[in-house]
Coordinates of C-alpha atoms and ligand atoms in Angstrom, one line a residue:
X1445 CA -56.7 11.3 -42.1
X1446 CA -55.0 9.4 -38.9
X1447 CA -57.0 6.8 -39.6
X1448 CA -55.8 6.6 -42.8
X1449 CA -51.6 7.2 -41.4
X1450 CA -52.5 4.8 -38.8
X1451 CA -53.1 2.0 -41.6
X1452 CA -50.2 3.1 -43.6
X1453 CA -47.7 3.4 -40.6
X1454 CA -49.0 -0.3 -40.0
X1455 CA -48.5 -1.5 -43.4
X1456 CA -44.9 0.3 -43.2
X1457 CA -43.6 -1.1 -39.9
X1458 CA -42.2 1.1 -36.8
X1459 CA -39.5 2.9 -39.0
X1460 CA -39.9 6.2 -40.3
X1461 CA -41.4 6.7 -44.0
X1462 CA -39.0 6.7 -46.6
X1463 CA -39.0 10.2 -48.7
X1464 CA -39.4 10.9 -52.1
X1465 CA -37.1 12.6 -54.6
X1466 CA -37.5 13.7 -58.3
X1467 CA -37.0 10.4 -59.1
X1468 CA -39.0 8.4 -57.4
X1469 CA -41.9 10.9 -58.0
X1470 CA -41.3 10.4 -62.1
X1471 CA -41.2 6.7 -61.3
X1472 CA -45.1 7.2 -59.9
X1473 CA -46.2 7.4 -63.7
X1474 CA -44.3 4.8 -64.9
X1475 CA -47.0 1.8 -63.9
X1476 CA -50.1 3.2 -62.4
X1477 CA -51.4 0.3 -63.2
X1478 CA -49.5 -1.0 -59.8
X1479 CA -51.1 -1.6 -57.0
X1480 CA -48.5 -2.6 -54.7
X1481 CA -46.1 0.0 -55.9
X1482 CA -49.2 2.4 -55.0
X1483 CA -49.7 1.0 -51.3
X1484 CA -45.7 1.3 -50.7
X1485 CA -45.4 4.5 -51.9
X1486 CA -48.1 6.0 -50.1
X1487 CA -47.1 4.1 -46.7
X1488 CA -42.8 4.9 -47.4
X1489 CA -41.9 1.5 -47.6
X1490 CA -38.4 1.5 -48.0
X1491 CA -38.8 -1.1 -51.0
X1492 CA -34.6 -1.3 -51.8
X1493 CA -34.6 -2.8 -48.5
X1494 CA -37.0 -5.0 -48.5
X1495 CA -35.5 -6.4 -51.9
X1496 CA -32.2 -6.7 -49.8
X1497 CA -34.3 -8.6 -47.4
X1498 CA -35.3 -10.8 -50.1
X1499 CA -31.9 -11.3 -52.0
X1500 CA -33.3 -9.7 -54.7
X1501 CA -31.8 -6.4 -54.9
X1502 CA -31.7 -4.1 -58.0
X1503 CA -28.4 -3.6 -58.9
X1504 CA -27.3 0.1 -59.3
X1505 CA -29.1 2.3 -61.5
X1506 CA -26.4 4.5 -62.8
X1507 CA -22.8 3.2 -63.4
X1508 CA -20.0 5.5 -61.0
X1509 CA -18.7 6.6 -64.4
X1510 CA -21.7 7.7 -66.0
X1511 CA -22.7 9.9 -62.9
X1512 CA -19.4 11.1 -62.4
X1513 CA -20.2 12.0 -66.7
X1514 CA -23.5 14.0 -65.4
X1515 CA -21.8 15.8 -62.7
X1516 CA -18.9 16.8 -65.1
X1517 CA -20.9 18.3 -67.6
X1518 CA -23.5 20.1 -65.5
X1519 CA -20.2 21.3 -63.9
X1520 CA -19.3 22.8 -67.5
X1521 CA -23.0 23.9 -68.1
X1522 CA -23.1 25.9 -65.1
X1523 CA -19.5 27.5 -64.9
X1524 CA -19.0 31.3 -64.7
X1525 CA -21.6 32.6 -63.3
X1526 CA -24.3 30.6 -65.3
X1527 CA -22.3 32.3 -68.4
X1528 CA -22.5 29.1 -71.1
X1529 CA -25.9 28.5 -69.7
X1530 CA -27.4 31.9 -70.4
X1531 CA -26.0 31.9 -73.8
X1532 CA -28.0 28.7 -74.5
X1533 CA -31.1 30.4 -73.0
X1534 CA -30.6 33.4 -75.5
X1535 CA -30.6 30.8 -78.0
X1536 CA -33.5 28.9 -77.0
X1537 CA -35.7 31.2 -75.7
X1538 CA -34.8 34.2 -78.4
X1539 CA -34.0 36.6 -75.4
X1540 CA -32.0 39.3 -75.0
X1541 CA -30.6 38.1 -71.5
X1542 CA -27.8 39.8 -71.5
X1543 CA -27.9 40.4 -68.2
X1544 CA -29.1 38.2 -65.3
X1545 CA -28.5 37.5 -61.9
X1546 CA -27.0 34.1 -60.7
X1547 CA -28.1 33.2 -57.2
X1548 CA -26.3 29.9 -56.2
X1549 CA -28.4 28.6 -53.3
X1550 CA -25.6 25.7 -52.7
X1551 CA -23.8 28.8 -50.6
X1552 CA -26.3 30.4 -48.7
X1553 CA -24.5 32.8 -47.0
X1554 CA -24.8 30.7 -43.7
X1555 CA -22.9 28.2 -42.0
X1556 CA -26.3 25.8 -42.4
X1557 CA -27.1 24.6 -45.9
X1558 CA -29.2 22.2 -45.2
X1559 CA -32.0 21.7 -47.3
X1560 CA -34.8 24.1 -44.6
X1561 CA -32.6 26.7 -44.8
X1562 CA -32.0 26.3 -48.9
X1563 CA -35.7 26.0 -49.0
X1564 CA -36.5 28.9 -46.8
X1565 CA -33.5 31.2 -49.4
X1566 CA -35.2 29.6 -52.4
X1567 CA -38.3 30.6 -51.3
X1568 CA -38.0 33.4 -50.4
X1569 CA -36.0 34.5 -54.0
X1570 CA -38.7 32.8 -55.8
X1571 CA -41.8 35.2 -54.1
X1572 CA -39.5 38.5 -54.2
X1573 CA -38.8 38.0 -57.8
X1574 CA -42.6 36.8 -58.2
X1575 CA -43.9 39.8 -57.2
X1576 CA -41.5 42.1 -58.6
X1577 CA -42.3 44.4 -61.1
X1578 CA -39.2 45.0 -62.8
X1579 CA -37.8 42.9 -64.9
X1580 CA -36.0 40.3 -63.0
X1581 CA -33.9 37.8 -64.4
X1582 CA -32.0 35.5 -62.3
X1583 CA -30.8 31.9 -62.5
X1584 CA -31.4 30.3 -59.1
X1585 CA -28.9 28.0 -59.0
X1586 CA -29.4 24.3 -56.2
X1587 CA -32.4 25.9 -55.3
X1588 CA -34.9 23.2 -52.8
X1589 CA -38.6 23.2 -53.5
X1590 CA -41.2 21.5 -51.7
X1591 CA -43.9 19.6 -53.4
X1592 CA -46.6 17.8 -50.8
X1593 CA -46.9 13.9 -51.0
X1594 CA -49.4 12.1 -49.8
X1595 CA -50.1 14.4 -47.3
X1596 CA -46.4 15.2 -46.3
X1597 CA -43.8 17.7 -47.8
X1598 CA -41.0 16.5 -49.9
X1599 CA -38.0 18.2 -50.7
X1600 CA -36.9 18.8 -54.3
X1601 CA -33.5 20.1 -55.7
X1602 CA -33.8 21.1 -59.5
X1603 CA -30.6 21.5 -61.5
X1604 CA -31.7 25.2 -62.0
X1605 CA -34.9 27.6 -61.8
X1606 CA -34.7 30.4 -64.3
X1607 CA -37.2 32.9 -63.3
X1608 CA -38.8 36.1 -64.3
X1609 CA -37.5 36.1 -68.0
X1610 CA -40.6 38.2 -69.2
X1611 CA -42.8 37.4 -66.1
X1612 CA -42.5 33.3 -66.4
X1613 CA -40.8 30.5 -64.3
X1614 CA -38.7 28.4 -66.0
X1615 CA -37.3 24.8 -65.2
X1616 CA -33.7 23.9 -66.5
X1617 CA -33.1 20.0 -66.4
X1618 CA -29.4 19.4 -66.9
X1619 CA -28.8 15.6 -68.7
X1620 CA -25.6 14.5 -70.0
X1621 CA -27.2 11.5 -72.2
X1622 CA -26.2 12.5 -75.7
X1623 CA -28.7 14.5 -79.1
X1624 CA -27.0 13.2 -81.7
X1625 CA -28.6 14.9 -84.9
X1626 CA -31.2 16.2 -83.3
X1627 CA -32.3 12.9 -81.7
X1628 CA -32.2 11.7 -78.1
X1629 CA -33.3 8.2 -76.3
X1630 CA -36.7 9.1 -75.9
X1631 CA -36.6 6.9 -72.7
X1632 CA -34.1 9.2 -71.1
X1633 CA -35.7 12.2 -72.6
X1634 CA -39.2 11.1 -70.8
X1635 CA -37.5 10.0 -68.0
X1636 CA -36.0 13.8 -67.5
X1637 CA -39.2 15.4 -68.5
X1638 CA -41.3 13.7 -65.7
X1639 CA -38.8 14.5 -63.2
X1640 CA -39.2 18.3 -64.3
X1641 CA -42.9 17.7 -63.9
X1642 CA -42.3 17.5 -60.7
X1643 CA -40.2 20.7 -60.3
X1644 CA -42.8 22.5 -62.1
X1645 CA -45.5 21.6 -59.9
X1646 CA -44.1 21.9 -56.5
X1647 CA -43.4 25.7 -58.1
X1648 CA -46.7 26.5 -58.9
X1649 CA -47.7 25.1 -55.0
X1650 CA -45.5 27.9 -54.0
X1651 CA -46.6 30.3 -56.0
X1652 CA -50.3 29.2 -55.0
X1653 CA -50.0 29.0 -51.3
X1654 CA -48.9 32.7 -51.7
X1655 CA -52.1 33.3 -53.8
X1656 CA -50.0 34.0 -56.8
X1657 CA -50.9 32.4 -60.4
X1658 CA -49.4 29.3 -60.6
X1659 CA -49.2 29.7 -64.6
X1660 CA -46.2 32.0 -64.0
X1661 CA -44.7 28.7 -64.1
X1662 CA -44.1 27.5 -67.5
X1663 CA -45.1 23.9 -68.8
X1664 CA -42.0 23.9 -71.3
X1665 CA -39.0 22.1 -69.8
X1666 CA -35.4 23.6 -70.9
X1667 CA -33.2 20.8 -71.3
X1668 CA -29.8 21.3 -71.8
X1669 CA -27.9 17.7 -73.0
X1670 CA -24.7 17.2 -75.1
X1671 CA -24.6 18.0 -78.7
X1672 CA -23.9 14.7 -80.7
X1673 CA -20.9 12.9 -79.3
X1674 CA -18.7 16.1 -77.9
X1675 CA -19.1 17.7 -74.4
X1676 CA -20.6 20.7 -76.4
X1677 CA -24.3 21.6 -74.4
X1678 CA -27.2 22.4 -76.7
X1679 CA -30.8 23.6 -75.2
X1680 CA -34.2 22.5 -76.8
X1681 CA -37.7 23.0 -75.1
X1682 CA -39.8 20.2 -74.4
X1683 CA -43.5 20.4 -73.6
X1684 CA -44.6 18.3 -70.5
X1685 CA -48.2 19.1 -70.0
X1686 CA -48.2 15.2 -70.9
X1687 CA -46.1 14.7 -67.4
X1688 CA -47.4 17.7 -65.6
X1689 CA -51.1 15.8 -66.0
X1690 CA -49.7 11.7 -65.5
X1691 CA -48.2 12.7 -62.2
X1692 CA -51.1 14.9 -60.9
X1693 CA -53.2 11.9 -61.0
X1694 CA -50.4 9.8 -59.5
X1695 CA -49.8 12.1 -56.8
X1696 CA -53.9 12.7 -56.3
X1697 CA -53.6 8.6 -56.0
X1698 CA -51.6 8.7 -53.7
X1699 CA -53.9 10.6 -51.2
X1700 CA -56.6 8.6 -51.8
X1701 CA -55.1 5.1 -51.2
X1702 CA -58.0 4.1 -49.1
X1703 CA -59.8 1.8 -51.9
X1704 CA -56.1 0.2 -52.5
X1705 CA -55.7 -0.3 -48.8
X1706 CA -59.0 -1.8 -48.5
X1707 CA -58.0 -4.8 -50.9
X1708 CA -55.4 -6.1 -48.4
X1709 CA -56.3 -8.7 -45.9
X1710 CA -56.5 -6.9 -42.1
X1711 CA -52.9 -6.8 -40.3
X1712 CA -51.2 -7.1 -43.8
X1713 CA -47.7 -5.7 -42.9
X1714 CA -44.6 -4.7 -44.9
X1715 CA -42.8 -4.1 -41.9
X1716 CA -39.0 -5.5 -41.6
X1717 CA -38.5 -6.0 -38.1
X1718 CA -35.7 -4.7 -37.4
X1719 CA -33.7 -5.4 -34.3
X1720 CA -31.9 -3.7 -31.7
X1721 CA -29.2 -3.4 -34.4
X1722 CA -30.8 -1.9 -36.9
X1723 CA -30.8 -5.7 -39.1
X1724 CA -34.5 -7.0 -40.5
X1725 CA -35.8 -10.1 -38.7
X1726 CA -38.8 -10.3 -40.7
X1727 CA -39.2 -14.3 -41.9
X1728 CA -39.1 -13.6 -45.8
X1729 CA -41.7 -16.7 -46.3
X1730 CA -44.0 -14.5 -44.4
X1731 CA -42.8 -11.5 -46.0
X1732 CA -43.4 -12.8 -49.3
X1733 CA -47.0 -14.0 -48.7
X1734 CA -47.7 -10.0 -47.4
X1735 CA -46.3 -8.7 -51.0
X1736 CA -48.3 -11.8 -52.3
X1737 CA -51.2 -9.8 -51.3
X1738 CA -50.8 -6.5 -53.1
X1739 CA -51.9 -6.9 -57.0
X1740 CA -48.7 -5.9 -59.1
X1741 CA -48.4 -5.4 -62.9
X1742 CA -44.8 -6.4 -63.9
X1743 CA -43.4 -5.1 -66.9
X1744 CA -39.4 -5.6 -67.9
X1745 CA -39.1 -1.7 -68.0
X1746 CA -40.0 -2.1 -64.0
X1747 CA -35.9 -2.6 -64.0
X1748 CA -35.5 1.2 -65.1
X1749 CA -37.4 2.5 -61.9
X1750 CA -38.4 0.2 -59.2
X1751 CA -36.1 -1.3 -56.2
X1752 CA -38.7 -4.6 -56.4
X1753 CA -38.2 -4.8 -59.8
X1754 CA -36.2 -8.3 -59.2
X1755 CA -38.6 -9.4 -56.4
X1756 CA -41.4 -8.7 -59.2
X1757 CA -39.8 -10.3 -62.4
X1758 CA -39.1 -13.6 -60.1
X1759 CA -42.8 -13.9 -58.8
X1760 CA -43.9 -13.3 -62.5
X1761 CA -41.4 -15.7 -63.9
X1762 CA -42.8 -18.6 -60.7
X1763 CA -46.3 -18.0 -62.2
X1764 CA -44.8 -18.2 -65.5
X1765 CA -46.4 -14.6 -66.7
X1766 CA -46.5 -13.7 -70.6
X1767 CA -45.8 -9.8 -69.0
X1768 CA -41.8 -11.0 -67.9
X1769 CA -41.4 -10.9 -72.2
X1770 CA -42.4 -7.6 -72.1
X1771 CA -45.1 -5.3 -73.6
X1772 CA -44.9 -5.8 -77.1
X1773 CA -45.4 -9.4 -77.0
X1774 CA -48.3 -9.4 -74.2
X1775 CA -49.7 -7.1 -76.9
X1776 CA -48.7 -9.5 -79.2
X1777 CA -50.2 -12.7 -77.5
X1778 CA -53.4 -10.3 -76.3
X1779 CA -55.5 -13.1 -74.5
X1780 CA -52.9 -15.4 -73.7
X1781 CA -51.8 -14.6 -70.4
X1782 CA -49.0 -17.8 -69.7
X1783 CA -46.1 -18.6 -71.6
X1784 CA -46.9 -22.9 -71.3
X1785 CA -50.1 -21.9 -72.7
X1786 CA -48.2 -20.0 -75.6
X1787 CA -45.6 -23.2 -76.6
X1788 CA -48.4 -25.7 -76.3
X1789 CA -50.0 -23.7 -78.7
X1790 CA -47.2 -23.0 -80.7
X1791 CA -46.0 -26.8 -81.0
X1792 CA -50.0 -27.5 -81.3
X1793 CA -50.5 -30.0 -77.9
X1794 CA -53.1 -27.1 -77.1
X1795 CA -56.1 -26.3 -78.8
X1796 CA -56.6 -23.2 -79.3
X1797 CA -60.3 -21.6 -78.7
X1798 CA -62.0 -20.7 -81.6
X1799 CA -60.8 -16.4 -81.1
X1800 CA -57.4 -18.0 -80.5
X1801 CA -57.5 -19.4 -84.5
X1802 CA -55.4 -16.6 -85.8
X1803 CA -53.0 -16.5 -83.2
X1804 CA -52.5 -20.1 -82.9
X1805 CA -51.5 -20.7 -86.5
X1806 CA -49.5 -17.5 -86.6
X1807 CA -47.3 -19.1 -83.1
X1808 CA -47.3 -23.0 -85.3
X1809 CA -45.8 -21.1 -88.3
X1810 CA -43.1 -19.6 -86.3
X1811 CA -42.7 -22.9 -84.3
X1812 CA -42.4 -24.7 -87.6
X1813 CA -39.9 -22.1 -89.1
X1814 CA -37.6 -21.9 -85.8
X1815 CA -37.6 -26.2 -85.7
X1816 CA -36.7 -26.0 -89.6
X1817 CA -33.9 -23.6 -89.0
X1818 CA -32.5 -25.4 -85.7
X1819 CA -32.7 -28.7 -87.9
X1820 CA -31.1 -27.1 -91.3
X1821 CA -28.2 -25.9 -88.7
Ligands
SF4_860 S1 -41.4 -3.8 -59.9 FE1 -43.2 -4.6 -58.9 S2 -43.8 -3.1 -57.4 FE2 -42.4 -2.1 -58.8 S3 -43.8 -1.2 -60.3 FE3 -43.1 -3.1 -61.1 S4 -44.7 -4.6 -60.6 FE4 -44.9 -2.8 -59.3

């Protein structure tokens, strides 16, 4: 295992490894087939900065307004003691919780709230009430889980554990994107899910490290989003043993980055160089032949989740990639893995082998229609 940190502290630089959140855990499953996404992760290259390095950064994620949207309506979600928010879990869970403790963990009773001591409260509730044999409900409110990453602990912060109602954990992800009859971005909705996953399994590693069943914790998700267009919350379940299984093999990937690590030239470095004043010196001509090294697998939706995402689509677009028009036409062109080749097919200076046949004449037709249109114009 030092071995193995050695090569990774290497390939990160003399800085220390960046952490993981909810998010950047979910992001894990979103292109496993990525190997230098893979070798970063594992190492904690910070890979925002290194996009900064670059000038390719990716701009924010989240408008100011639309977070300030979240925090206002988790605010409403959670207000009075958790009251709107155990009505909801009545609903959705068909339970009479009429009663139920609210435990917020962002006021521990200490002058120290950082996230040890919240982990050490959150804990500590989470075991008592575990191995209680009453019938404890209580919402545990900013509670901090841990979940191990490639070796290391991470901290988590859910939106809300609800636990013990009838004997199981539950995880409550709060989401202020909009279910308007019924019907949510199932982008967003996947996006929350797989964050959850990752809640739900650094829960059951507590529960396990105590030698208690981890299936206490559920694999259903409560989320709670707006009903329609109005601030109005509304609960459904969502299953995410799909999640719960994608990031388990991310996360076992993760520890056994050898194979990956072995594909790099020797001395390959991601390291910035950073002087005295805490400013990268790294020559990016240099820096870009390292990432050069690493295989990546570039898709458009890379933008949703990845700080290289920019750094990616520009490499892709220099080796003119089919995969920078996104999956449904690389599915769409399947064997054709360069745009030129595409148009010289399409405008027939190309020909086509003979599996190519079908695909050729379907790109001339389209050629032929998109000249007549330009023409008739
Ligand atoms: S942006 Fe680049 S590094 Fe990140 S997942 Fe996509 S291809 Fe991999």
């Amino acid at each position: 295992m030092s071995l193995l940190n050695d090569r990774l502290d290497a390939l990160r630089g003399p800085v220390p490894a960046k952490g993981h959140d909810a998010r950047t855990l979910a992001a894990l499953t979103a292109n496993p087939g990525c190997t230098r996404r893979a070798l970063m992760d594992a190492a904690g290259v910070d890979k925002d900065a290194i996009a900064v390095h670059l000038g390719k950064p990716r701009p924010l994620a989240a408008s100011s307004l639309a977070l300030r949207n979240g925090a206002i309506f988790e605010q409403k979600v959670k207000a009075d003691g958790g009251a709107e928010l155990l009505r909801l879990l009545r609903e959705v869970l068909g339970l009479p919780l009429n009663e139920a403790a609210h435990t917020d963990l962002a006021a521990v009773g200490t002058q120290d709230a950082s996230l040890q001591v919240r982990h050490a409260y959150t804990r500590t509730a989470i075991l008592e009430a575990a191995r209680s044999t009453g019938s404890v409900r209580t919402l545990l409110d900013h509670p901090i889980l841990q979940l191990t990453v490639a070796g290391h602990p991470v901290y988590l912060e859910p939106d809300v554990v609800a636990f013990q109602i009838d004997g199981v954990f539950h995880i409550i992800e709060i989401k202020s994107f909009a279910v308007v009859d019924g019907q949510a971005n199932p982008t967003k909705v996947a996006a929350a899910v797989t964050q959850a996953a990752a809640y739900i399994l650094a829960l059951r590693e507590l529960l396990q490290s105590e030698g208690i069943d981890a299936n206490l914790v559920s694999h259903n998700v409560i989320l709670i989003t707006p009903r329609n267009f109005s601030r109005t919350p509304t609960a459904s379940i969502v299953d995410a043993r799909k999640k719960i299984a994608a990031l388990t093999r991310q996360l076992n990937r993760l520890t056994h980055i050898e194979p990956l690590l072995d594909t790099l030239p020797r001395h390959t470095t991601f390291d910035l160089a950073y002087d005295q004043d805490e400013r990268p010196t790294r020559d990016t001509k240099e820096l870009n032949e390292a990432l050069q090294t690493a295989r990546t697998h570039y898709t458009p939706t890379c933008r949703h989740f990845c700080d290289l995402a920019y750094v990616c689509r520009s490499e892709a677009r220099d080796e003119d990639l089919i995969d920078v028009l996104g999956s449904d036409v690389r599915d769409d062109l399947g064997g054709v893995d360069h745009i030129t080749t595409a148009l010289s097919l399409a405008d027939g200076t190309r020909t086509p082998a003979p599996d190519q046949a079908d695909l050729a004449a379907a790109l001339q037709h389209a050629h032929a229609v998109r000249t007549h249109l330009r023409e008739s114009a």
